[in-house]
Amino acid sequence: MNVLGIETSCDETAAAVVTAGRTVRSSVVFSQIPLHQPHGGVVPEIAARSHLENLPRVIETALAQAGLNWTGIDAVAVTHGPGLASSLLVGLSTAKALAMRLRVPLIGIDHLEAHVYSPVLSPTAPDFQSLCPMIALLVSGGHTCLVRAEGPGRYRRLGWTLDDAAGEAFDKGANLLGLGYPGGPAIERVSKGGNPGFIRFPRGQTHKPANASAQSTALCFSFSGVKTALMYYLKAHPCPPGSPDLASIAASYQEAIVDALVERLRLAMQQEGARRVAAVGGVSLNSRLREKLKQLAESMGLELFLPLPEYCADNAAMVAGLAGSGQGISGPDAMSLDAEPNLEIG
Ligand code: KG4
Ligand code: ZN
């Protein structure tokens, strides 16, 4: 089955064709980063307009690169949430129209479930079913959570962020350091050669709270403290461009975010007793995070699954892949799907 996937939940306009849930025939991502760069973050109005202008061309390119024409498409899959309402609507309306015109099924996909599926988009990876039960650390610009994948369509959120997402913490930190947007790759680049132990920034709360009501947040994240700590540090120790301390300040900031993520993941693995772990989303590209995840996996005897770099950040291959594996909302319910900006996994 050839599924055409469409993804417009945030600032990437993406389309892909995936066969049988695993074989990526094409994956086209039009990044809007240059449009949002002057504003230091994603501007929803600009994102939706850009999706509208570029999606038809992106879909046609995905089809051409897959070597197919319209008759070769067996289903259309689309992200219907979570994300920016106006951006989601562009993809969803386009997908509904295409499915109607092509007389093929429409499949509605949860963006977060698609990220969790991304590590199996490789011919050498095991299929999703055999990966479960698995704990996924989902880290992106809009989301940060720990998810237990019990099997296809069965997900449970174990922890989430109480304030900023990890990618947002990178972006805000880079802004304070004058490194521009997007912040994650900029901080990673500048950190090379820096001393990650130069300053100890807060890691958020890692201890299991003693009282029962706080128990449920034991696996939750908080990144507002590290950002505020950086802000106060820079007020007391200004760091102009070219300062010799910049690499070490950036490396220390990156270390605090990575440690906070890996520590919660370690607690989750202990609690859940699962042996397979994955890290997905744009922040999973970070090489320091990958290094520490490998160390964690070795020390706990876990199997670690990471997506190929092209499927970490937002893309449509993960959307088409998940739909092709039989997951998502299909049948009569699909055509009445609305954009769901706050859709929660599970
Ligand atoms: O998954 P993604 O493309 O979009 C969302 O769904 O949000 O993730 C984008 C986020 C941005 O915050 C960006 O700064 C971060 O991923 N990011 C990174 C790296 N590459 C992208 N963070 C840390 N290190 C990286 N190498
Ligand atoms: Zn995403």
mmCIF file of C-alpha atoms and ligand atoms in Angstrom:
data_model
loop_
_atom_site.group_PDB
_atom_site.id
_atom_site.type_symbol
_atom_site.label_atom_id
_atom_site.label_comp_id
_atom_site.label_asym_id
_atom_site.label_seq_id
_atom_site.Cartn_x
_atom_site.Cartn_y
_atom_site.Cartn_z
ATOM 1 C CA MET A 1 0.000 0.000 0.000
ATOM 2 C CA ASN A 2 1.392 3.425 -1.018
ATOM 3 C CA VAL A 3 0.419 6.130 1.463
ATOM 4 C CA LEU A 4 0.822 9.813 0.697
ATOM 5 C CA GLY A 5 1.586 11.575 3.996
ATOM 6 C CA ILE A 6 1.054 15.276 4.672
ATOM 7 C CA GLU A 7 2.507 17.166 7.655
ATOM 8 C CA THR A 8 1.875 20.851 8.384
ATOM 9 C CA SER A 9 1.549 20.975 12.185
ATOM 10 C CA CYS A 10 4.164 23.654 12.765
ATOM 11 C CA ASP A 11 6.720 25.318 10.478
ATOM 12 C CA GLU A 12 7.718 22.476 8.158
ATOM 13 C CA THR A 13 5.669 21.867 5.020
ATOM 14 C CA ALA A 14 6.175 18.172 4.300
ATOM 15 C CA ALA A 15 4.883 15.395 2.066
ATOM 16 C CA ALA A 16 6.105 11.821 1.617
ATOM 17 C CA VAL A 17 5.202 8.532 0.007
ATOM 18 C CA VAL A 18 5.787 5.391 2.084
ATOM 19 C CA THR A 19 5.072 1.822 1.000
ATOM 20 C CA ALA A 20 3.794 -0.751 3.509
ATOM 21 C CA GLY A 21 4.579 1.493 6.467
ATOM 22 C CA ARG A 22 8.347 1.023 6.150
ATOM 23 C CA THR A 23 9.819 1.797 2.733
ATOM 24 C CA VAL A 24 10.208 5.531 2.225
ATOM 25 C CA ARG A 25 9.885 6.213 -1.509
ATOM 26 C CA SER A 26 10.146 9.981 -1.064
ATOM 27 C CA SER A 27 10.217 12.490 1.772
ATOM 28 C CA VAL A 28 10.136 16.191 0.950
ATOM 29 C CA VAL A 29 10.470 18.835 3.677
ATOM 30 C CA PHE A 30 10.213 22.534 2.906
ATOM 31 C CA SER A 31 11.614 24.317 5.944
ATOM 32 C CA GLN A 32 10.249 27.755 6.812
ATOM 33 C CA ILE A 33 13.152 28.572 9.146
ATOM 34 C CA PRO A 34 14.351 31.612 7.110
ATOM 35 C CA LEU A 35 10.827 33.110 7.318
ATOM 36 C CA HIS A 36 10.671 32.859 11.116
ATOM 37 C CA GLN A 37 14.347 33.604 11.870
ATOM 38 C CA PRO A 38 13.903 37.426 12.028
ATOM 39 C CA HIS A 39 11.204 36.925 14.703
ATOM 40 C CA GLY A 40 13.252 34.551 16.903
ATOM 41 C CA GLY A 41 10.527 31.867 16.806
ATOM 42 C CA VAL A 42 7.605 30.504 14.805
ATOM 43 C CA VAL A 43 4.908 33.092 13.897
ATOM 44 C CA PRO A 44 1.638 31.121 13.382
ATOM 45 C CA GLU A 45 0.188 33.487 10.767
ATOM 46 C CA ILE A 46 3.347 33.350 8.637
ATOM 47 C CA ALA A 47 3.516 29.545 9.007
ATOM 48 C CA ALA A 48 -0.059 28.979 7.783
ATOM 49 C CA ARG A 49 0.359 31.306 4.791
ATOM 50 C CA SER A 50 3.588 29.593 3.812
ATOM 51 C CA HIS A 51 1.962 26.118 4.045
ATOM 52 C CA LEU A 52 -0.812 27.357 1.769
ATOM 53 C CA GLU A 53 1.661 28.649 -0.814
ATOM 54 C CA ASN A 54 4.040 25.689 -0.766
ATOM 55 C CA LEU A 55 2.070 22.523 0.027
ATOM 56 C CA PRO A 56 0.846 21.816 -3.559
ATOM 57 C CA ARG A 57 4.400 21.996 -4.911
ATOM 58 C CA VAL A 58 5.771 19.888 -2.028
ATOM 59 C CA ILE A 59 3.145 17.159 -2.648
ATOM 60 C CA GLU A 60 3.815 17.109 -6.392
ATOM 61 C CA THR A 61 7.554 16.800 -5.735
ATOM 62 C CA ALA A 62 6.997 13.910 -3.301
ATOM 63 C CA LEU A 63 4.882 12.123 -5.888
ATOM 64 C CA ALA A 64 7.431 12.677 -8.674
ATOM 65 C CA GLN A 65 10.359 11.566 -6.495
ATOM 66 C CA ALA A 66 8.434 8.403 -5.592
ATOM 67 C CA GLY A 67 8.063 7.702 -9.319
ATOM 68 C CA LEU A 68 4.275 7.597 -9.031
ATOM 69 C CA ASN A 69 1.323 9.424 -10.471
ATOM 70 C CA TRP A 70 -1.960 10.052 -8.651
ATOM 71 C CA THR A 71 -3.331 6.607 -9.510
ATOM 72 C CA GLY A 72 -0.479 5.007 -7.549
ATOM 73 C CA ILE A 73 -1.676 6.478 -4.243
ATOM 74 C CA ASP A 74 -3.779 4.077 -2.122
ATOM 75 C CA ALA A 75 -4.470 6.350 0.880
ATOM 76 C CA VAL A 76 -3.833 9.874 2.128
ATOM 77 C CA ALA A 77 -2.588 10.346 5.708
ATOM 78 C CA VAL A 78 -2.419 13.674 7.490
ATOM 79 C CA THR A 79 -1.461 15.083 10.871
ATOM 80 C CA HIS A 80 -4.612 16.410 12.575
ATOM 81 C CA GLY A 81 -2.985 17.420 15.886
ATOM 82 C CA PRO A 82 -1.347 18.558 18.039
ATOM 83 C CA GLY A 83 0.119 21.744 16.572
ATOM 84 C CA LEU A 84 -0.803 25.230 15.429
ATOM 85 C CA ALA A 85 -4.511 25.332 14.529
ATOM 86 C CA SER A 86 -4.135 27.398 11.360
ATOM 87 C CA SER A 87 -1.196 25.312 10.132
ATOM 88 C CA LEU A 88 -2.941 21.993 10.839
ATOM 89 C CA LEU A 89 -6.016 23.166 8.926
ATOM 90 C CA VAL A 90 -4.051 23.712 5.712
ATOM 91 C CA GLY A 91 -2.790 20.113 5.680
ATOM 92 C CA LEU A 92 -6.084 18.629 6.839
ATOM 93 C CA SER A 93 -8.206 20.450 4.232
ATOM 94 C CA THR A 94 -5.751 19.546 1.481
ATOM 95 C CA ALA A 95 -5.727 15.878 2.514
ATOM 96 C CA LYS A 96 -9.530 15.684 2.674
ATOM 97 C CA ALA A 97 -9.849 17.212 -0.788
ATOM 98 C CA LEU A 98 -7.229 14.871 -2.252
ATOM 99 C CA ALA A 99 -8.756 11.761 -0.665
ATOM 100 C CA MET A 100 -12.189 12.720 -2.035
ATOM 101 C CA ARG A 101 -10.866 13.485 -5.495
ATOM 102 C CA LEU A 102 -8.725 10.313 -5.670
ATOM 103 C CA ARG A 103 -11.469 8.202 -4.024
ATOM 104 C CA VAL A 104 -9.008 6.718 -1.527
ATOM 105 C CA PRO A 105 -9.227 6.456 2.287
ATOM 106 C CA LEU A 106 -8.206 9.363 4.505
ATOM 107 C CA ILE A 107 -6.203 8.536 7.659
ATOM 108 C CA GLY A 108 -5.867 11.044 10.519
ATOM 109 C CA ILE A 109 -2.569 10.862 12.389
ATOM 110 C CA ASP A 110 -1.469 12.078 15.824
ATOM 111 C CA HIS A 111 1.799 13.982 15.294
ATOM 112 C CA LEU A 112 3.304 12.644 18.540
ATOM 113 C CA GLU A 113 2.491 9.015 17.676
ATOM 114 C CA ALA A 114 4.161 9.634 14.304
ATOM 115 C CA HIS A 115 7.344 10.807 16.064
ATOM 116 C CA VAL A 116 7.285 7.662 18.247
ATOM 117 C CA TYR A 117 7.031 5.580 15.041
ATOM 118 C CA SER A 118 10.008 7.335 13.370
ATOM 119 C CA PRO A 119 12.794 4.919 14.521
ATOM 120 C CA VAL A 120 11.300 2.087 12.437
ATOM 121 C CA LEU A 121 11.533 4.065 9.175
ATOM 122 C CA SER A 122 14.559 2.140 8.063
ATOM 123 C CA PRO A 123 14.757 -1.145 6.165
ATOM 124 C CA THR A 124 17.084 -2.551 8.849
ATOM 125 C CA ALA A 125 14.939 -1.588 11.871
ATOM 126 C CA PRO A 126 12.541 -4.065 13.523
ATOM 127 C CA ASP A 127 8.836 -3.505 12.931
ATOM 128 C CA PHE A 128 6.920 -1.394 15.415
ATOM 129 C CA GLN A 129 5.052 -4.262 17.043
ATOM 130 C CA SER A 130 8.255 -6.109 17.935
ATOM 131 C CA LEU A 131 9.726 -2.925 19.427
ATOM 132 C CA CYS A 132 6.994 -2.760 22.056
ATOM 133 C CA PRO A 133 6.775 -2.371 24.977
ATOM 134 C CA MET A 134 9.090 0.599 24.557
ATOM 135 C CA ILE A 135 9.652 3.905 26.332
ATOM 136 C CA ALA A 136 10.076 6.899 24.017
ATOM 137 C CA LEU A 137 11.630 10.201 24.993
ATOM 138 C CA LEU A 138 9.918 12.678 22.677
ATOM 139 C CA VAL A 139 11.848 15.936 22.511
ATOM 140 C CA SER A 140 11.063 18.734 20.087
ATOM 141 C CA GLY A 141 10.458 22.470 19.916
ATOM 142 C CA GLY A 142 6.802 22.126 20.871
ATOM 143 C CA HIS A 143 6.727 18.938 22.949
ATOM 144 C CA THR A 144 8.705 17.107 25.599
ATOM 145 C CA CYS A 145 7.303 13.939 27.111
ATOM 146 C CA LEU A 146 7.977 10.339 28.064
ATOM 147 C CA VAL A 147 5.644 7.863 26.380
ATOM 148 C CA ARG A 148 5.143 4.163 26.980
ATOM 149 C CA ALA A 149 4.255 2.433 23.704
ATOM 150 C CA GLU A 150 2.494 -0.791 24.630
ATOM 151 C CA GLY A 151 1.756 -1.779 21.042
ATOM 152 C CA PRO A 152 0.277 -0.246 17.883
ATOM 153 C CA GLY A 153 -2.327 2.350 18.890
ATOM 154 C CA ARG A 154 -1.651 1.854 22.603
ATOM 155 C CA TYR A 155 0.265 4.713 24.194
ATOM 156 C CA ARG A 156 0.489 6.082 27.720
ATOM 157 C CA ARG A 157 2.097 9.382 28.676
ATOM 158 C CA LEU A 158 4.351 8.870 31.706
ATOM 159 C CA GLY A 159 5.757 12.382 32.031
ATOM 160 C CA TRP A 160 5.530 15.754 30.325
ATOM 161 C CA THR A 161 6.917 19.251 30.656
ATOM 162 C CA LEU A 162 5.435 21.543 33.265
ATOM 163 C CA ASP A 163 6.549 24.625 31.319
ATOM 164 C CA ASP A 164 8.872 24.879 28.267
ATOM 165 C CA ALA A 165 9.728 22.081 25.842
ATOM 166 C CA ALA A 166 13.390 21.027 25.631
ATOM 167 C CA GLY A 167 13.758 22.509 22.128
ATOM 168 C CA GLU A 168 12.193 25.724 23.389
ATOM 169 C CA ALA A 169 14.794 25.814 26.184
ATOM 170 C CA PHE A 170 17.538 25.497 23.538
ATOM 171 C CA ASP A 171 15.889 28.219 21.429
ATOM 172 C CA LYS A 172 15.425 30.648 24.345
ATOM 173 C CA GLY A 173 18.942 30.000 25.643
ATOM 174 C CA ALA A 174 20.435 30.613 22.202
ATOM 175 C CA ASN A 175 18.482 33.855 22.017
ATOM 176 C CA LEU A 176 19.966 34.999 25.352
ATOM 177 C CA LEU A 177 23.442 34.038 24.097
ATOM 178 C CA GLY A 178 22.888 35.951 20.836
ATOM 179 C CA LEU A 179 23.166 32.779 18.739
ATOM 180 C CA GLY A 180 19.975 33.127 16.659
ATOM 181 C CA TYR A 181 17.176 30.715 15.742
ATOM 182 C CA PRO A 182 16.852 27.711 15.770
ATOM 183 C CA GLY A 183 18.814 27.510 18.990
ATOM 184 C CA GLY A 184 19.494 23.771 19.320
ATOM 185 C CA PRO A 185 21.902 23.391 16.406
ATOM 186 C CA ALA A 186 23.526 26.771 17.251
ATOM 187 C CA ILE A 187 24.163 25.804 20.898
ATOM 188 C CA GLU A 188 25.468 22.385 19.867
ATOM 189 C CA ARG A 189 27.874 24.001 17.376
ATOM 190 C CA VAL A 190 29.168 26.652 19.805
ATOM 191 C CA SER A 191 29.508 24.111 22.654
ATOM 192 C CA LYS A 192 32.132 22.089 20.798
ATOM 193 C CA GLY A 193 35.396 22.512 22.690
ATOM 194 C CA GLY A 194 33.631 24.119 25.671
ATOM 195 C CA ASN A 195 33.701 22.793 29.234
ATOM 196 C CA PRO A 196 30.261 21.382 30.194
ATOM 197 C CA GLY A 197 31.228 21.626 33.890
ATOM 198 C CA PHE A 198 32.049 25.378 33.702
ATOM 199 C CA ILE A 199 28.765 26.395 35.423
ATOM 200 C CA ARG A 200 26.267 24.077 37.069
ATOM 201 C CA PHE A 201 22.861 25.201 35.821
ATOM 202 C CA PRO A 202 19.753 23.711 37.542
ATOM 203 C CA ARG A 203 18.420 20.391 36.216
ATOM 204 C CA GLY A 204 14.882 20.818 37.536
ATOM 205 C CA GLN A 205 13.522 18.510 40.197
ATOM 206 C CA THR A 206 14.781 14.930 39.819
ATOM 207 C CA HIS A 207 13.851 13.379 43.147
ATOM 208 C CA LYS A 208 10.655 11.441 43.583
ATOM 209 C CA PRO A 209 8.436 13.763 45.645
ATOM 210 C CA ALA A 210 7.501 12.415 49.074
ATOM 211 C CA ASN A 211 3.833 13.438 48.998
ATOM 212 C CA ALA A 212 1.333 11.412 46.993
ATOM 213 C CA SER A 213 -0.176 14.265 44.963
ATOM 214 C CA ALA A 214 3.193 15.163 43.478
ATOM 215 C CA GLN A 215 3.924 11.505 42.694
ATOM 216 C CA SER A 216 2.363 11.807 39.247
ATOM 217 C CA THR A 217 4.828 14.549 38.272
ATOM 218 C CA ALA A 218 7.935 12.555 39.243
ATOM 219 C CA LEU A 219 8.670 11.916 35.560
ATOM 220 C CA CYS A 220 7.843 15.472 34.469
ATOM 221 C CA PHE A 221 10.292 18.049 33.171
ATOM 222 C CA SER A 222 10.782 21.733 33.900
ATOM 223 C CA PHE A 223 13.049 23.965 31.833
ATOM 224 C CA SER A 224 12.044 27.461 32.900
ATOM 225 C CA GLY A 225 14.575 27.386 35.776
ATOM 226 C CA VAL A 226 17.589 26.667 33.586
ATOM 227 C CA LYS A 227 16.630 29.473 31.205
ATOM 228 C CA THR A 228 16.189 31.959 34.079
ATOM 229 C CA ALA A 229 19.506 30.833 35.589
ATOM 230 C CA LEU A 230 21.244 31.538 32.284
ATOM 231 C CA MET A 231 19.583 34.953 32.104
ATOM 232 C CA TYR A 232 20.841 35.916 35.595
ATOM 233 C CA TYR A 233 24.281 34.486 34.879
ATOM 234 C CA LEU A 234 24.595 36.601 31.742
ATOM 235 C CA LYS A 235 23.423 39.708 33.609
ATOM 236 C CA ALA A 236 26.204 39.202 36.153
ATOM 237 C CA HIS A 237 28.799 38.011 33.604
ATOM 238 C CA PRO A 238 28.075 39.641 30.211
ATOM 239 C CA CYS A 239 29.251 37.477 27.335
ATOM 240 C CA PRO A 240 29.693 39.577 24.165
ATOM 241 C CA PRO A 241 30.111 37.862 20.761
ATOM 242 C CA GLY A 242 33.555 36.279 20.512
ATOM 243 C CA SER A 243 33.976 36.007 24.304
ATOM 244 C CA PRO A 244 36.343 33.148 25.260
ATOM 245 C CA ASP A 245 33.769 31.826 27.783
ATOM 246 C CA LEU A 246 30.933 31.477 25.243
ATOM 247 C CA ALA A 247 31.730 27.829 24.358
ATOM 248 C CA SER A 248 31.801 26.769 28.021
ATOM 249 C CA ILE A 249 28.618 28.673 28.955
ATOM 250 C CA ALA A 250 26.782 27.118 25.992
ATOM 251 C CA ALA A 251 28.182 23.657 26.788
ATOM 252 C CA SER A 252 27.088 23.995 30.444
ATOM 253 C CA TYR A 253 23.597 25.046 29.388
ATOM 254 C CA GLN A 254 23.335 22.142 26.922
ATOM 255 C CA GLU A 255 24.592 19.765 29.635
ATOM 256 C CA ALA A 256 21.843 20.868 32.044
ATOM 257 C CA ILE A 257 19.094 20.229 29.464
ATOM 258 C CA VAL A 258 20.561 16.873 28.411
ATOM 259 C CA ASP A 259 21.061 15.735 32.031
ATOM 260 C CA ALA A 260 17.467 16.648 32.909
ATOM 261 C CA LEU A 261 16.196 14.570 29.970
ATOM 262 C CA VAL A 262 18.414 11.548 30.571
ATOM 263 C CA GLU A 263 17.768 11.483 34.339
ATOM 264 C CA ARG A 264 13.954 11.399 33.881
ATOM 265 C CA LEU A 265 14.374 8.718 31.245
ATOM 266 C CA ARG A 266 16.498 6.662 33.642
ATOM 267 C CA LEU A 267 13.782 6.933 36.311
ATOM 268 C CA ALA A 268 11.125 5.948 33.760
ATOM 269 C CA MET A 269 13.110 2.867 32.659
ATOM 270 C CA GLN A 270 13.526 1.823 36.302
ATOM 271 C CA GLN A 271 9.835 2.333 37.035
ATOM 272 C CA GLU A 272 8.514 0.613 33.904
ATOM 273 C CA GLY A 273 10.947 -2.274 33.654
ATOM 274 C CA ALA A 274 11.012 -1.941 29.832
ATOM 275 C CA ARG A 275 14.186 -2.969 27.988
ATOM 276 C CA ARG A 276 13.732 -0.939 24.784
ATOM 277 C CA VAL A 277 14.085 2.817 24.589
ATOM 278 C CA ALA A 278 13.852 5.411 21.819
ATOM 279 C CA ALA A 279 14.551 9.140 21.539
ATOM 280 C CA VAL A 280 12.630 11.036 18.861
ATOM 281 C CA GLY A 281 11.896 14.627 17.737
ATOM 282 C CA GLY A 282 14.166 17.487 16.630
ATOM 283 C CA VAL A 283 16.220 17.580 19.843
ATOM 284 C CA SER A 284 17.129 13.884 19.402
ATOM 285 C CA LEU A 285 19.575 15.119 16.740
ATOM 286 C CA ASN A 286 21.724 16.573 19.522
ATOM 287 C CA SER A 287 25.014 14.683 19.648
ATOM 288 C CA ARG A 288 25.597 15.230 23.392
ATOM 289 C CA LEU A 289 22.127 13.803 24.087
ATOM 290 C CA ARG A 290 22.839 10.826 21.800
ATOM 291 C CA GLU A 291 26.151 10.222 23.591
ATOM 292 C CA LYS A 292 24.521 10.245 27.033
ATOM 293 C CA LEU A 293 21.642 8.047 25.844
ATOM 294 C CA LYS A 294 24.144 5.472 24.609
ATOM 295 C CA GLN A 295 25.880 5.566 28.010
ATOM 296 C CA LEU A 296 22.517 5.090 29.769
ATOM 297 C CA ALA A 297 21.601 2.190 27.494
ATOM 298 C CA GLU A 298 24.938 0.506 28.139
ATOM 299 C CA SER A 299 24.784 0.962 31.901
ATOM 300 C CA MET A 300 21.187 -0.355 32.140
ATOM 301 C CA GLY A 301 21.486 -3.026 29.423
ATOM 302 C CA LEU A 302 18.842 -1.390 27.207
ATOM 303 C CA GLU A 303 18.287 -1.528 23.466
ATOM 304 C CA LEU A 304 18.372 2.051 22.131
ATOM 305 C CA PHE A 305 16.527 3.072 18.952
ATOM 306 C CA LEU A 306 17.147 6.423 17.268
ATOM 307 C CA PRO A 307 15.525 7.633 14.032
ATOM 308 C CA LEU A 308 17.690 8.323 11.008
ATOM 309 C CA PRO A 309 18.661 12.038 11.150
ATOM 310 C CA GLU A 310 16.204 12.944 8.364
ATOM 311 C CA TYR A 311 13.277 11.593 10.411
ATOM 312 C CA CYS A 312 14.092 13.282 13.768
ATOM 313 C CA ALA A 313 12.628 16.713 13.046
ATOM 314 C CA ASP A 314 9.168 17.137 11.553
ATOM 315 C CA ASN A 315 8.627 15.175 8.331
ATOM 316 C CA ALA A 316 5.796 13.426 6.528
ATOM 317 C CA ALA A 317 7.467 10.006 6.172
ATOM 318 C CA MET A 318 6.630 9.272 9.817
ATOM 319 C CA VAL A 319 2.993 10.253 9.138
ATOM 320 C CA ALA A 320 2.665 8.053 6.042
ATOM 321 C CA GLY A 321 4.612 5.246 7.747
ATOM 322 C CA LEU A 322 2.397 5.158 10.834
ATOM 323 C CA ALA A 323 -0.736 5.164 8.649
ATOM 324 C CA GLY A 324 0.696 2.377 6.470
ATOM 325 C CA SER A 325 1.287 0.264 9.592
ATOM 326 C CA GLY A 326 -2.469 0.279 10.230
ATOM 327 C CA GLN A 327 -2.553 2.984 12.910
ATOM 328 C CA GLY A 328 -4.446 6.292 12.904
ATOM 329 C CA ILE A 329 -8.098 7.249 12.490
ATOM 330 C CA SER A 330 -9.689 5.896 9.322
ATOM 331 C CA GLY A 331 -13.150 4.945 8.103
ATOM 332 C CA PRO A 332 -16.168 7.269 8.246
ATOM 333 C CA ASP A 333 -14.714 9.201 11.237
ATOM 334 C CA ALA A 334 -11.725 10.447 9.260
ATOM 335 C CA MET A 335 -13.606 12.833 6.959
ATOM 336 C CA SER A 336 -15.169 14.616 9.924
ATOM 337 C CA LEU A 337 -11.844 15.100 11.736
ATOM 338 C CA ASP A 338 -11.069 18.636 12.796
ATOM 339 C CA ALA A 339 -7.696 20.163 13.644
ATOM 340 C CA GLU A 340 -6.917 19.374 17.283
ATOM 341 C CA PRO A 341 -4.193 21.754 18.495
ATOM 342 C CA ASN A 342 -4.056 20.187 21.986
ATOM 343 C CA LEU A 343 -4.400 16.508 21.065
ATOM 344 C CA GLU A 344 -2.730 14.365 23.734
ATOM 345 C CA ILE A 345 -1.002 11.080 22.986
ATOM 346 C CA GLY A 346 -2.924 8.051 24.171
HETATM 347 O O1 KG4 B 1 10.791 18.196 15.887
HETATM 348 P P1 KG4 B 1 11.052 19.611 15.479
HETATM 349 O O2 KG4 B 1 11.578 19.877 14.115
HETATM 350 O O3 KG4 B 1 9.763 20.494 15.576
HETATM 351 C C1 KG4 B 1 8.781 20.415 16.513
HETATM 352 O O4 KG4 B 1 7.885 19.532 16.387
HETATM 353 O O5 KG4 B 1 8.841 21.258 17.444
HETATM 354 O O6 KG4 B 1 12.035 20.229 16.585
HETATM 355 C C2 KG4 B 1 12.551 21.520 16.479
HETATM 356 C C3 KG4 B 1 13.378 21.792 17.727
HETATM 357 C C4 KG4 B 1 13.891 23.231 17.817
HETATM 358 O O7 KG4 B 1 13.583 23.741 19.098
HETATM 359 C C5 KG4 B 1 15.388 23.078 17.636
HETATM 360 O O8 KG4 B 1 16.147 24.047 18.361
HETATM 361 C C6 KG4 B 1 15.643 21.685 18.168
HETATM 362 O O9 KG4 B 1 14.525 20.934 17.747
HETATM 363 N N1 KG4 B 1 16.855 21.092 17.617
HETATM 364 C C7 KG4 B 1 17.923 20.769 18.365
HETATM 365 C C8 KG4 B 1 18.927 20.304 17.468
HETATM 366 N N2 KG4 B 1 18.407 20.343 16.200
HETATM 367 C C9 KG4 B 1 17.133 20.822 16.315
HETATM 368 N N3 KG4 B 1 18.133 20.848 19.696
HETATM 369 C C10 KG4 B 1 19.338 20.461 20.158
HETATM 370 N N4 KG4 B 1 20.340 20.038 19.361
HETATM 371 C C11 KG4 B 1 20.179 19.926 18.024
HETATM 372 N N5 KG4 B 1 21.178 19.494 17.246
HETATM 373 ZN ZN ZN B 2 7.211 17.402 15.827
#
